[in-house]
Amino acid sequence: MSSKKSLQSKGEEGKDSSNLTDAERLRVLAKSKLLDSASEEVYDRFTKLAAMLLNSPVSLVSLVDKDRQYFKSYYGLPEPWASQQQMPLSHSFCQYVVSSNQPLIVTDAREKAFLEHNLAIPDVGTIAYLGFPLVVENQALGSFCVIDTKPHAWSEREIGIVRELASFVTTEIALRIEIAEHQQVTERLQESEQNFRVLSETVPQLVWTMFPNGRRDYVNQRWCDYTGSTRERMQSDRWAHFQFIHPDDREGNRAFWQHALQTGEPFESEHRLRNGHTGTYRWFLARAMPVRNETGEIVKWFGTATDIDEQKRAEQQLKESEENWRVLAETMPQLVWSTGPDGVHEYTNQRWRDYTGLTPEQVQNNRWAHLQLIHPDDREGTRALWQHALDTGAMYEHEERLSNGQTGAYRWFLVRAMSIRDEAGQIVKWFGTCTDIDDQKRMQEALRESQERASVLMNSNIIGIFVEEGEQIVDANDTFLRMTGYTREDLRAGRINWRHMTPPEYLARTQQAHQELATQQSMTPYEKEYVCQDGSRLPVLVGGIVFQHHPLQAITFVLDNSARKELEQRKDDFISMASHELRGPLTALKLQTTLLRRQLAKQGTQASAPALSSMETQINKVTRLVEELLDVSKIQAGRLEYVQETVDLDALLREITETLQQSSPSHTLVVRGTGGTGLIGDRDRLGQVFTNLISNAIKYSPNAETVEMDLSASEDAVTVCVCDHGLGIPREQRDKIFERFYRVSGPNQKAIPGLGMGLYIVAEIVRHHGGSITVESEVGKGSTFQVTLPMKRV
Ligand code: ADP
């Protein structure tokens, strides 16, 4: 009875209802799936049995939720509860069994303080109650009970029966939960298997699973499609996949597998798989992971093969292009280098290393290592620019001097670097080249200097300069424009033309100069005149050269010659005046001497004869000089007069040689050949020509003994050669001796008196006769002057 007592007292304490809302209890209750479920015979049997055995009107399998009690089975329950199959907690005795997790044994509820107001008493007629908790997973889910509508003192036997039946019900519920859970696990497993299948069929890889013994239990459709094999074949033959692997990759693959199977480490291998339809191979990355059970044993391998063919090809191409780049970099005539995104050198070509004398190790750790090569004056610029490039990715371009590692000498280089970015736009590399521009730089400098010089020259206010293209003057300096009175506007408008500026009498000489320019690329300076803008004449000295790079253009230098010309004019005027002035008294002197000679002869005074003769010789010399001076000034003024007559050249020469032979006994004058007849000209003037030539021949061959004259005549012309064995004339002065007042410079010549007029007059007379004069000479051996005169038939 003590147990009964304790049970009853426990029941009283069980009024605490916090157990009813316990989350864990409610979770187990929900898991049992008993709430709101249909009636089941197995539970109904227990309630019926309890009612019968205890002779009670009501028996229940009652599950207590947090706000109601639900009857999984009920026996003898009155309406409306039977139809509703549940009751609110206001009508519940069972809740006390649950909240206390103890049996509740009540003989008369009306006597129990915690039950006396329970609505089950009036509404259901519950007076006596005997209930045991249904405990599953340590949680009281409900109560198995019998009820009596009159006071009932429950016997030990009755209590024992209810306890037993309650434990049956409990077992049944526990069993149900277990089955339900098992079912759930199975469902989940099925679901996850389903998910795996769906996943493995949708991923772009070839997928397979395999048992540790190597037997494949699954391959996805993609695998079958690619290899052209069937799922069945793959499942039956454990080495079936080998036939799809490229023969060269099979051994490696087998080794990887063996290692993975032995160690249980994940498998990874790159190999080529054959496409079953096309027969071509593609690269795949195969990976497999082991799946282990709770004891750590491998139960399966999950594997995938990912197509990496394009990636592989790209890698290959990259490798090849990298290789190509290296070859290119080594063959390039520049210094080539590359750095990482941080600017630290990664690669330098041989040329770079040879020039700088630096090893790759010396520049590998410091992005500024190369600064030591750079000329101190260029260093700051280089540093700033390189920093800017590294910060912004902008192209680097800089001219800087780099020192040669061996000689320490600096040369100018154009350094360029470009950044290479990856697909995401990140800089991955810098490629750079250094091009030697030292020669170019020096040339530029020289060019600049020469341009400067040219521009100084062009801007000089001494020399007029113009550039001509054809007859047109296309550019000119201010001096030329000032000299000629043209404006820059005239120049721009193309109104300046050197032919138009050339007076008619200078046209031939000008054209000759241009001819020379065309053939020799330069013209010997010559004197001419320009017609200025206002029509006035400007005497000038002109020289020119052709532009080498622009053969159609020539540059002409023009020197204002007016001052010199004026001076010359004054000199000429003076000579003309002086010679006129001298001629008068000289003529008188000569006359007087002749008279004196006659008087003395009459008087028979012979003693003064030699003195008189010497006087006459001197007077003749001076007279000749004055005559020549007069001739020169007449030639200058174009006023030398000639007569036309038949000239017997043989007789003329005989006469001259006889006279000269007398006055120059030191030399023997030899005349050979004949000049024929038919020469027309001025006998005196021609006599002047040969007198001059023979006199010179004698004068300039002081140590020689003979002077020879050779005459020859053809139908058209007569030629006279005057040949001496004297000093000779240097080549470069041969043309000049025919110029006015020109004398050959040289110690030997200096000692011989003369004024440089003879040959000038000779040349003029020969030219007037339509003839020509040339000279052949060898210094120290002698000279031959050859005069050719045209024959004119009378
Ligand atoms: P000059 O009065 O000085 O002789 P010319 O006009 O006759 O003047 O000659 C010019 C120059 O030519 C001379 O000064 C002389 O140096 C040179 N010359 C002329 N004829 C001869 C010659 N036969 N041999 C060498 N030199 C000569």
mmCIF file of C-alpha atoms in Angstrom, residues 471-677:
data_model
loop_
_atom_site.group_PDB
_atom_site.id
_atom_site.type_symbol
_atom_site.label_atom_id
_atom_site.label_comp_id
_atom_site.label_asym_id
_atom_site.label_seq_id
_atom_site.Cartn_x
_atom_site.Cartn_y
_atom_site.Cartn_z
ATOM 1 C CA GLU A 471 64.159 79.979 -113.107
ATOM 2 C CA GLN A 472 62.034 80.800 -110.129
ATOM 3 C CA ILE A 473 63.443 82.104 -106.873
ATOM 4 C CA VAL A 474 61.493 80.211 -104.199
ATOM 5 C CA ASP A 475 63.218 81.485 -101.086
ATOM 6 C CA ALA A 476 65.571 84.309 -100.297
ATOM 7 C CA ASN A 477 67.041 86.062 -97.307
ATOM 8 C CA ASP A 478 66.363 89.638 -96.350
ATOM 9 C CA THR A 479 69.753 90.783 -97.636
ATOM 10 C CA PHE A 480 68.990 89.587 -101.141
ATOM 11 C CA LEU A 481 65.568 91.205 -101.053
ATOM 12 C CA ARG A 482 67.043 94.442 -99.767
ATOM 13 C CA MET A 483 69.745 94.414 -102.489
ATOM 14 C CA THR A 484 67.274 93.900 -105.280
ATOM 15 C CA GLY A 485 64.341 95.882 -103.891
ATOM 16 C CA TYR A 486 61.903 92.963 -103.944
ATOM 17 C CA THR A 487 59.577 92.174 -101.034
ATOM 18 C CA ARG A 488 58.734 88.960 -99.276
ATOM 19 C CA GLU A 489 55.296 89.257 -100.759
ATOM 20 C CA ASP A 490 56.860 89.228 -104.266
ATOM 21 C CA LEU A 491 58.705 86.098 -103.196
ATOM 22 C CA ARG A 492 55.553 84.405 -101.928
ATOM 23 C CA ALA A 493 53.673 85.337 -105.057
ATOM 24 C CA GLY A 494 56.445 83.804 -107.194
ATOM 25 C CA ARG A 495 57.276 87.126 -108.865
ATOM 26 C CA ILE A 496 61.057 86.827 -108.614
ATOM 27 C CA ASN A 497 62.785 85.120 -111.521
ATOM 28 C CA TRP A 498 66.550 85.194 -111.993
ATOM 29 C CA ARG A 499 66.331 85.162 -115.821
ATOM 30 C CA HIS A 500 64.117 88.233 -115.803
ATOM 31 C CA MET A 501 66.584 89.876 -113.467
ATOM 32 C CA THR A 502 69.533 89.203 -115.806
ATOM 33 C CA PRO A 503 70.368 91.920 -118.352
ATOM 34 C CA PRO A 504 70.667 90.601 -121.955
ATOM 35 C CA GLU A 505 74.465 91.002 -122.116
ATOM 36 C CA TYR A 506 74.875 88.731 -119.083
ATOM 37 C CA LEU A 507 72.433 86.080 -120.236
ATOM 38 C CA ALA A 508 75.025 83.960 -122.044
ATOM 39 C CA ARG A 509 77.436 84.045 -119.088
ATOM 40 C CA THR A 510 74.604 83.270 -116.696
ATOM 41 C CA GLN A 511 73.465 80.315 -118.749
ATOM 42 C CA GLN A 512 76.994 79.035 -118.896
ATOM 43 C CA ALA A 513 77.165 79.265 -115.101
ATOM 44 C CA HIS A 514 73.934 77.301 -114.816
ATOM 45 C CA GLN A 515 75.282 74.710 -117.173
ATOM 46 C CA GLU A 516 78.262 74.339 -114.900
ATOM 47 C CA LEU A 517 75.929 74.079 -111.934
ATOM 48 C CA ALA A 518 74.024 71.265 -113.593
ATOM 49 C CA THR A 519 77.109 69.247 -114.471
ATOM 50 C CA GLN A 520 79.427 70.033 -111.532
ATOM 51 C CA GLN A 521 76.837 70.700 -108.805
ATOM 52 C CA SER A 522 78.501 74.059 -108.192
ATOM 53 C CA MET A 523 79.382 77.201 -110.171
ATOM 54 C CA THR A 524 82.586 79.191 -110.085
ATOM 55 C CA PRO A 525 81.774 82.648 -108.799
ATOM 56 C CA TYR A 526 81.391 85.158 -111.594
ATOM 57 C CA GLU A 527 80.503 88.767 -111.954
ATOM 58 C CA LYS A 528 77.277 89.948 -113.437
ATOM 59 C CA GLU A 529 74.519 92.445 -112.927
ATOM 60 C CA TYR A 530 70.959 92.135 -111.766
ATOM 61 C CA VAL A 531 68.096 94.316 -112.874
ATOM 62 C CA CYS A 532 66.527 95.415 -109.614
ATOM 63 C CA GLN A 533 62.827 95.821 -108.942
ATOM 64 C CA ASP A 534 63.031 99.549 -109.794
ATOM 65 C CA GLY A 535 64.904 98.865 -113.066
ATOM 66 C CA SER A 536 68.314 99.960 -111.749
ATOM 67 C CA ARG A 537 71.381 97.750 -112.251
ATOM 68 C CA LEU A 538 73.264 96.097 -109.406
ATOM 69 C CA PRO A 539 76.760 94.689 -110.050
ATOM 70 C CA VAL A 540 77.121 91.428 -108.164
ATOM 71 C CA LEU A 541 79.451 88.503 -107.625
ATOM 72 C CA VAL A 542 77.453 85.264 -107.842
ATOM 73 C CA GLY A 543 78.290 81.683 -106.831
ATOM 74 C CA GLY A 544 76.092 78.654 -106.245
ATOM 75 C CA ILE A 545 75.682 75.002 -105.358
ATOM 76 C CA VAL A 546 73.017 72.375 -105.890
ATOM 77 C CA PHE A 547 71.245 70.811 -102.929
ATOM 78 C CA GLN A 548 72.400 67.255 -102.755
ATOM 79 C CA HIS A 549 69.121 65.857 -101.537
ATOM 80 C CA HIS A 550 67.097 68.050 -103.877
ATOM 81 C CA PRO A 551 68.953 68.227 -107.219
ATOM 82 C CA LEU A 552 66.344 70.489 -108.786
ATOM 83 C CA GLN A 553 66.997 73.180 -106.243
ATOM 84 C CA ALA A 554 70.132 75.303 -106.054
ATOM 85 C CA ILE A 555 71.287 77.839 -103.560
ATOM 86 C CA THR A 556 72.920 80.989 -104.881
ATOM 87 C CA PHE A 557 75.113 83.410 -102.975
ATOM 88 C CA VAL A 558 75.091 86.999 -104.105
ATOM 89 C CA LEU A 559 77.662 89.568 -103.077
ATOM 90 C CA ASP A 560 76.969 93.227 -103.767
ATOM 91 C CA ASN A 561 79.833 94.165 -106.106
ATOM 92 C CA SER A 562 78.885 97.792 -106.706
ATOM 93 C CA ALA A 563 81.521 99.286 -104.417
ATOM 94 C CA ARG A 564 84.298 97.310 -106.098
ATOM 95 C CA LYS A 565 82.940 98.053 -109.516
ATOM 96 C CA GLU A 566 82.876 101.735 -108.731
ATOM 97 C CA LEU A 567 86.437 101.601 -107.506
ATOM 98 C CA GLU A 568 87.484 99.730 -110.638
ATOM 99 C CA GLN A 569 85.731 102.290 -112.745
ATOM 100 C CA ARG A 570 87.616 105.063 -111.011
ATOM 101 C CA LYS A 571 90.876 103.197 -111.522
ATOM 102 C CA ASP A 572 90.082 102.676 -115.187
ATOM 103 C CA ASP A 573 89.210 106.331 -115.525
ATOM 104 C CA PHE A 574 92.471 107.224 -113.871
ATOM 105 C CA ILE A 575 94.506 104.906 -116.122
ATOM 106 C CA SER A 576 92.782 106.264 -119.180
ATOM 107 C CA MET A 577 93.376 109.848 -118.087
ATOM 108 C CA ALA A 578 96.957 109.217 -116.977
ATOM 109 C CA SER A 579 97.884 107.470 -120.215
ATOM 110 C CA HIS A 580 96.341 110.278 -122.256
ATOM 111 C CA GLU A 581 98.157 112.833 -120.161
ATOM 112 C CA LEU A 582 101.464 110.952 -120.517
ATOM 113 C CA ARG A 583 101.161 110.427 -124.231
ATOM 114 C CA GLY A 584 101.344 114.140 -125.104
ATOM 115 C CA PRO A 585 104.664 114.959 -123.383
ATOM 116 C CA LEU A 586 106.103 111.583 -124.488
ATOM 117 C CA THR A 587 105.326 112.275 -128.123
ATOM 118 C CA ALA A 588 106.936 115.693 -127.744
ATOM 119 C CA LEU A 589 109.964 114.115 -126.030
ATOM 120 C CA LYS A 590 110.357 111.591 -128.810
ATOM 121 C CA LEU A 591 110.124 114.282 -131.459
ATOM 122 C CA GLN A 592 112.692 116.367 -129.665
ATOM 123 C CA THR A 593 115.096 113.440 -129.433
ATOM 124 C CA THR A 594 114.785 112.775 -133.165
ATOM 125 C CA LEU A 595 115.424 116.430 -133.878
ATOM 126 C CA LEU A 596 118.395 116.384 -131.509
ATOM 127 C CA ARG A 597 119.848 113.346 -133.273
ATOM 128 C CA ARG A 598 119.487 115.035 -136.628
ATOM 129 C CA GLN A 599 121.131 118.245 -135.355
ATOM 130 C CA LEU A 600 124.009 116.347 -133.787
ATOM 131 C CA ALA A 601 124.471 114.345 -136.990
ATOM 132 C CA LYS A 602 124.598 117.587 -138.934
ATOM 133 C CA GLN A 603 127.148 118.928 -136.493
ATOM 134 C CA GLY A 604 129.041 115.649 -136.719
ATOM 135 C CA THR A 605 129.123 115.191 -133.001
ATOM 136 C CA GLN A 606 129.427 111.386 -132.587
ATOM 137 C CA ALA A 607 130.384 111.372 -128.914
ATOM 138 C CA SER A 608 126.793 111.808 -127.651
ATOM 139 C CA ALA A 609 125.378 109.140 -129.980
ATOM 140 C CA PRO A 610 125.359 106.220 -127.489
ATOM 141 C CA ALA A 611 123.702 108.333 -124.792
ATOM 142 C CA LEU A 612 121.111 109.511 -127.234
ATOM 143 C CA SER A 613 120.468 105.988 -128.419
ATOM 144 C CA SER A 614 119.953 104.785 -124.848
ATOM 145 C CA MET A 615 117.613 107.732 -124.290
ATOM 146 C CA GLU A 616 115.599 106.730 -127.325
ATOM 147 C CA THR A 617 115.410 103.108 -126.131
ATOM 148 C CA GLN A 618 114.056 104.235 -122.748
ATOM 149 C CA ILE A 619 111.629 106.625 -124.378
ATOM 150 C CA ASN A 620 110.424 103.778 -126.626
ATOM 151 C CA LYS A 621 109.918 101.539 -123.614
ATOM 152 C CA VAL A 622 107.862 104.142 -121.800
ATOM 153 C CA THR A 623 105.959 104.890 -124.994
ATOM 154 C CA ARG A 624 105.113 101.219 -125.380
ATOM 155 C CA LEU A 625 103.930 101.062 -121.797
ATOM 156 C CA VAL A 626 101.768 104.118 -122.224
ATOM 157 C CA GLU A 627 100.416 102.716 -125.508
ATOM 158 C CA GLU A 628 99.522 99.474 -123.776
ATOM 159 C CA LEU A 629 97.862 101.357 -120.934
ATOM 160 C CA LEU A 630 95.872 103.295 -123.465
ATOM 161 C CA ASP A 631 94.938 100.083 -125.286
ATOM 162 C CA VAL A 632 93.777 98.517 -122.014
ATOM 163 C CA SER A 633 91.557 101.442 -121.186
ATOM 164 C CA LYS A 634 90.205 101.468 -124.740
ATOM 165 C CA ILE A 635 89.437 97.745 -124.517
ATOM 166 C CA GLN A 636 87.675 98.399 -121.203
ATOM 167 C CA ALA A 637 85.610 101.090 -122.803
ATOM 168 C CA GLY A 638 85.097 98.971 -125.957
ATOM 169 C CA ARG A 639 86.803 101.582 -128.057
ATOM 170 C CA LEU A 640 89.820 99.792 -129.471
ATOM 171 C CA GLU A 641 89.832 100.465 -133.182
ATOM 172 C CA TYR A 642 90.812 98.027 -135.920
ATOM 173 C CA VAL A 643 91.411 98.294 -139.637
ATOM 174 C CA GLN A 644 90.669 95.580 -142.186
ATOM 175 C CA GLU A 645 93.463 94.695 -144.605
ATOM 176 C CA THR A 646 95.225 91.734 -146.111
ATOM 177 C CA VAL A 647 98.045 90.663 -143.903
ATOM 178 C CA ASP A 648 101.126 88.823 -145.111
ATOM 179 C CA LEU A 649 101.805 86.893 -141.956
ATOM 180 C CA ASP A 650 105.176 85.477 -143.082
ATOM 181 C CA ALA A 651 106.465 88.946 -143.840
ATOM 182 C CA LEU A 652 105.028 90.353 -140.632
ATOM 183 C CA LEU A 653 106.720 87.719 -138.501
ATOM 184 C CA ARG A 654 109.990 88.094 -140.350
ATOM 185 C CA GLU A 655 109.926 91.804 -139.706
ATOM 186 C CA ILE A 656 109.140 91.340 -135.998
ATOM 187 C CA THR A 657 111.781 88.666 -135.421
ATOM 188 C CA GLU A 658 114.382 90.736 -137.145
ATOM 189 C CA THR A 659 113.667 93.719 -134.881
ATOM 190 C CA LEU A 660 113.532 91.611 -131.753
ATOM 191 C CA GLN A 661 116.589 89.578 -132.686
ATOM 192 C CA GLN A 662 118.504 92.850 -132.821
ATOM 193 C CA SER A 663 117.365 94.001 -129.407
ATOM 194 C CA SER A 664 117.730 90.479 -127.862
ATOM 195 C CA PRO A 665 120.986 88.951 -129.009
ATOM 196 C CA SER A 666 120.933 86.467 -126.068
ATOM 197 C CA HIS A 667 118.373 84.294 -127.839
ATOM 198 C CA THR A 668 118.232 82.835 -131.314
ATOM 199 C CA LEU A 669 114.800 83.308 -132.834
ATOM 200 C CA VAL A 670 113.861 80.522 -135.224
ATOM 201 C CA VAL A 671 110.857 80.738 -137.583
ATOM 202 C CA ARG A 672 109.631 77.557 -139.262
ATOM 203 C CA GLY A 673 106.852 76.911 -141.763
ATOM 204 C CA THR A 674 104.635 79.374 -143.530
ATOM 205 C CA GLY A 675 101.395 81.119 -142.716
ATOM 206 C CA GLY A 676 100.154 81.095 -146.280
ATOM 207 C CA THR A 677 98.081 83.880 -147.672
#
